[in-house]
């Protein structure tokens, strides 16, 4: 319901104070605009730098895991070959036996 009664002085004062606060905040935002933009840019650069470092670390970890897998496969193959050699009996030498008459 809309009232046609005039606003009281306290209501006008509160409205003026609110408008003054908004104006002051807008002026502060305009005045600190370039500095705030510079701070935002610096923060963006720091985030990008941190992300690049994280990507490099992840890449090094993946490369190390790949090297470890290759080494493990080579070690398993070597161990299997050593086991086969150990379990295979030596070849028999066919030496002719001469009977003495």
Short mmCIF file of C-alpha atoms in Angstrom, two decimals:
data_model
loop_
_atom_site.label_atom_id
_atom_site.label_comp_id
_atom_site.label_asym_id
_atom_site.label_seq_id
_atom_site.Cartn_x
_atom_site.Cartn_y
_atom_site.Cartn_z
CA UNK A 1 0.00 0.00 0.00
CA UNK A 2 1.42 3.36 -1.03
CA UNK A 3 1.22 6.12 1.49
CA UNK A 4 0.83 9.76 0.53
CA UNK A 5 2.19 10.98 3.82
CA UNK A 6 5.34 13.03 3.54
CA UNK A 7 8.56 11.39 4.69
CA UNK A 8 9.82 12.27 8.08
CA UNK A 9 13.11 14.06 8.49
CA UNK A 10 14.81 10.93 9.82
CA UNK A 11 13.75 8.97 6.74
CA UNK A 12 15.03 11.74 4.44
CA UNK A 13 18.29 11.88 6.36
CA UNK A 14 18.69 8.10 6.11
CA UNK A 15 18.04 8.23 2.37
CA UNK A 16 20.54 11.05 1.91
CA UNK A 17 23.12 9.19 3.98
CA UNK A 18 22.58 6.05 1.90
CA UNK A 19 22.95 8.00 -1.33
CA UNK A 20 26.05 9.70 0.03
CA UNK A 21 27.52 6.31 0.96
CA UNK A 22 26.85 4.98 -2.56
CA UNK A 23 28.39 8.11 -4.07
CA UNK A 24 31.44 7.80 -1.83
CA UNK A 25 31.83 4.12 -2.72
CA UNK A 26 31.52 4.92 -6.43
CA UNK A 27 34.08 7.71 -6.13
CA UNK A 28 36.46 5.40 -4.30
CA UNK A 29 36.02 2.74 -6.97
CA UNK A 30 36.71 5.26 -9.73
CA UNK A 31 39.72 6.70 -7.91
CA UNK A 32 41.22 3.28 -7.19
CA UNK A 33 40.30 1.85 -10.59
CA UNK A 34 43.77 1.72 -12.18
CA UNK A 35 45.39 0.53 -8.96
CA UNK A 36 42.76 -2.16 -8.49
CA UNK A 37 43.12 -3.21 -12.13
CA UNK A 38 46.89 -3.42 -11.67
CA UNK A 39 46.44 -5.54 -8.56
CA UNK A 40 44.04 -7.81 -10.45
CA UNK A 41 46.53 -8.13 -13.31
CA UNK A 42 49.32 -9.00 -10.87
CA UNK A 43 47.10 -11.60 -9.24
CA UNK A 44 46.27 -13.06 -12.66
CA UNK A 45 49.96 -13.24 -13.55
CA UNK A 46 50.74 -14.98 -10.26
CA UNK A 47 47.93 -17.50 -10.86
CA UNK A 48 49.21 -18.18 -14.38
CA UNK A 49 52.77 -18.59 -13.10
CA UNK A 50 51.61 -20.98 -10.39
CA UNK A 51 49.61 -22.98 -12.96
CA UNK A 52 52.64 -23.20 -15.28
CA UNK A 53 54.81 -24.45 -12.43
CA UNK A 54 52.14 -26.98 -11.50
CA UNK A 55 51.96 -28.17 -15.13
CA UNK A 56 55.76 -28.54 -15.27
CA UNK A 57 55.78 -30.54 -12.04
CA UNK A 58 52.98 -32.79 -13.32
CA UNK A 59 54.89 -33.32 -16.57
CA UNK A 60 58.05 -34.28 -14.66
CA UNK A 61 56.04 -36.71 -12.54
CA UNK A 62 54.53 -38.33 -15.65
CA UNK A 63 57.97 -38.64 -17.26
CA UNK A 64 59.38 -40.22 -14.10
CA UNK A 65 56.49 -42.71 -13.96
CA UNK A 66 57.06 -43.60 -17.61
CA UNK A 67 60.79 -44.19 -17.00
CA UNK A 68 59.96 -46.30 -13.94
CA UNK A 69 57.52 -48.45 -15.95
CA UNK A 70 60.11 -48.98 -18.70
CA UNK A 71 62.76 -49.90 -16.12
CA UNK A 72 60.36 -52.30 -14.36
CA UNK A 73 59.53 -54.03 -17.66
CA UNK A 74 63.23 -54.39 -18.51
CA UNK A 75 63.98 -55.72 -15.01
CA UNK A 76 61.15 -58.29 -15.23
CA UNK A 77 62.39 -59.42 -18.63
CA UNK A 78 65.97 -59.75 -17.33
CA UNK A 79 64.85 -61.68 -14.24
CA UNK A 80 62.74 -64.05 -16.36
CA UNK A 81 65.72 -64.71 -18.63
CA UNK A 82 67.96 -65.37 -15.62
CA UNK A 83 65.38 -67.80 -14.21
CA UNK A 84 65.17 -69.65 -17.53
CA UNK A 85 68.94 -70.00 -17.65
CA UNK A 86 69.09 -71.21 -14.06
CA UNK A 87 66.35 -73.81 -14.58
CA UNK A 88 67.61 -75.10 -17.92
CA UNK A 89 70.01 -78.00 -17.45
CA UNK A 90 73.33 -77.68 -19.23
CA UNK A 91 73.52 -79.44 -22.55
CA UNK A 92 74.90 -82.97 -22.45
CA UNK A 93 78.16 -83.49 -24.07
CA UNK A 94 78.20 -86.43 -26.40
CA UNK A 95 81.55 -87.91 -25.64
CA UNK A 96 82.27 -91.20 -27.31
CA UNK A 97 83.21 -93.93 -24.89
CA UNK A 98 85.93 -96.24 -26.09
CA UNK A 99 85.98 -99.75 -24.78
CA UNK A 100 89.30 -101.27 -24.15
CA UNK A 101 89.66 -104.71 -25.65
#
